[in-house]
Amino acid sequence: MKLIVILFILVTAQASKKKLKRTKLTKLNDANAAYQTYRKPNADLDKRPNIVLILTDDQDTELGSLQFMPKLSKFMREKGAKYEHGYVSTPMCCPSRSSLLTGLYVHNHHVFTNNDNCSSTFWIENHEKRTFATYLQQSGYRTAYYGKYLNKYDGNRVPPGWDEWNGLVKNSQFYNYTLNYNGIKRNHGDNYARDYLPDLITNRSVQFISERDQSPFLAVLSYPAPHGPEDSAPQFQDLFFNVSTHHTPAYDFAPNPDKQWILRHTERMLPIHRSFTDMLMTKRLQTLQSVDSAVEKIVQRLSDTGQLANTYIFYTSDHGYHLGQFGLVKGKAFPFDFDTHVPFFVRGPGIAPRSVRNQPVLNIDLAPTFLDIAGLHKPPHMDGKSLLPTFRKPEKRLRDAFLIERGKMTFERYNTVTQDKKDALEEDSTLAKDDLSIHERLSVECKKPRYQAPCSLAQKWVCRTREDGSLKIGRCKNRRGEKSKTDICHCNQGEVFGWKYVKLPKEESATLKKNLKLKSLRRRKGLTRVTRSATDLHEDMLEEVAHEEVREVDFLVEDIAEEIRGLHGLTNSSTVGCAESNNSISCNQSVPEEPSTWVTSRNTIKHQIQQLRAQLNELKQIRKYLKLKRPVTMEQKPKMHVKSGSSLPVMEPEAEVCFCNAEKNKEARKQQQREEREEKRREKKLERLLRMERKRKKVQQKNVRKFRKNDHCKTDVKMNCFSHDNDHWKTAPLWTEGPFCACTNSNNNTYWCARNINSTHNYLYCEYVTGMLTYFDLKVDPFQLRNLLYTLTDADLNYMHRQVTQLRNYSGKKRFLERKQR
């Protein structure tokens, strides 16, 4: 019976393991399936359309830039469809472009800012291999990319999915840039005919379109215009002066106490700021003229090659822009329409000319749309939706609401930062004072970790308490670690006495160092009578110490002298049988005649010689001892010649005489070697820390110099500001009104917004990481001037909060996996 039970348990365990393995394999297969696409059954491989995407950088709709692009209107607006509500899911360059390429919301691809995770290793390994280009290339499309890619793209690779690659290294430029041309980096200069990037993008795209091939193609033309440095082509540098379409009702509408932190602290613009916005609008429009001309050239070449009728052309921007709105001189990164509303035009098969679409569409919809045009199903992990159904059905419902998000600061991080600041203020009320006394400042500073005792490696300063209870900040001593002075007796071979380190009392050590310093100065310069009298206070003490040492040595010498006198008596005794007189030796007659007497005499002499040698060695050690104990006030003349084999120990001020012990010294030297190795490791670690500190200081000094150079841009550190001067622009028209500073963003401008657009509602509801809530009803306030949060009922607030929460957590991949588990 027991055997049957054991077999049952074993079989059950084995079945459980197999089931668990199948479950894991199923989950893995499901996860992989989320990234897979399939060809539609009715797709015609021979007639798949070509796709051209024209992408601008920082182009607005709210400021009126489209009014100054007649060719775009002629070849795109008049011949295709305009999506009135084209938006981006985030108003930042790199996050928006990452969303455009992958079809993902920012919270799903994790590229939160232009620096954080932009073109990073994580992006390369997890998302770059799943852009719309990789899917189209695998399905048989020829793919080409021209122009700006991602802000932190270093040009060291060709991203997967592209047959023709002309990727701009780093951020937008018009001249003096580096281009990765199919894996080879090429530097360009400032020659307009050869190097102007917008024209180069257009010319190479036209060449690519002209290449005859049976395969359909995808071409992305990513222009730097109208992004800074706003270098326009020479033929357009005299256009669009005195344009004021950017002077919307929100222009210089400041301050705004009902909006987020940055806008509450942004005042009205100065006259120089207003003048700058006008100049910048002019330069932006001038750069867009090259893009406007490119639209005509692309359409014309497609028409000439007979491909226009089977080509979809998309025109949009990575986000919008503001110039003076709410007092912000320039920039993006805000959830308002001037930063999130972008141009969105499409022309191609099945799209009626001059048609309008009112569905809200996003940058994350482009990737699914391209795949749908190519006859592929959208991969389940993508968050966007295909726009293809709206091409032939203008009233096709797509969505009502979508998410706008920006920044990486979480609620927890913000609460931690603000709580730390609050605690610091509450901990010491003196922090809130404008004028602090020296004692108050010391009290505040000594609470900081970098002044705490005991001194650590690389710590420079430490707080100490005086006898009266007051604080002082002093320099750390022995920052490199105190050298170990072990209890080792330093001896030469065969010696009885040696020397070792000893720790002197504090007063005696200070006196010794002071006298050594005076002695050194007296040698070099010769001190005056007044200087010599400064040491009189210490001479009595030193003479007393020397007198005691001499008395001790006198007793030793007397003992040795007594022993020598005894030896001398033995030498003159009859036991030897021989004596010296007048430089001659005379012996008793029995010494040479009787062998036993001769042997006795020889042994006696030999023994006396050994005793005398021992006493002589002791005298030499005493002499060495006297030399080591010489008073400091006595001048020591260095010996010029030392007998070979007699190495005298070099005595340091903090040393004393010791007796030599071979076994004890051997163990002590091993300990010393271990401590020396440990000391070397500490020294290396400290050197590494010091190198890092020097590097940090170098960067800090560089920033200080830069800050002093732009001393007109001193402002609150919580804000992100920029400076502008007469040397900023290198091409006409030039700025000539001098330097100024303006703040455009803040570190806490992180938000999640629900943008709702349908036939009954048109609103923007935002939740900020600071806890701020805003609500704008664009049906009554199209320029979002007033926060109407107070008009909402509790039910409305709860509904909008749930809406934001659902959008923040939305993921196409998670939704797919949840469905598979049901």
Short mmCIF file of C-alpha atoms in Angstrom, two decimals, residues 51 133 177 195 257 263 284 296 317 427 456 467 482 765 806:
data_model
loop_
_atom_site.label_atom_id
_atom_site.label_comp_id
_atom_site.label_asym_id
_atom_site.label_seq_id
_atom_site.Cartn_x
_atom_site.Cartn_y
_atom_site.Cartn_z
CA ILE A 51 4.45 55.18 -48.28
CA ALA A 133 10.40 49.78 -40.58
CA TYR A 177 26.64 68.23 -38.85
CA ASP A 195 25.81 70.77 -47.08
CA PRO A 257 -2.20 81.77 -10.66
CA LEU A 263 3.08 79.38 -15.05
CA ARG A 284 11.05 79.64 -38.32
CA GLU A 296 6.40 69.97 -54.48
CA SER A 317 5.33 67.14 -37.01
CA GLU A 427 14.45 71.30 11.71
CA SER A 456 36.40 60.04 6.51
CA GLU A 467 35.81 74.34 25.39
CA GLU A 482 47.61 57.99 9.53
CA TYR A 765 -8.14 67.57 -17.90
CA GLN A 806 -7.04 54.05 -17.25
#
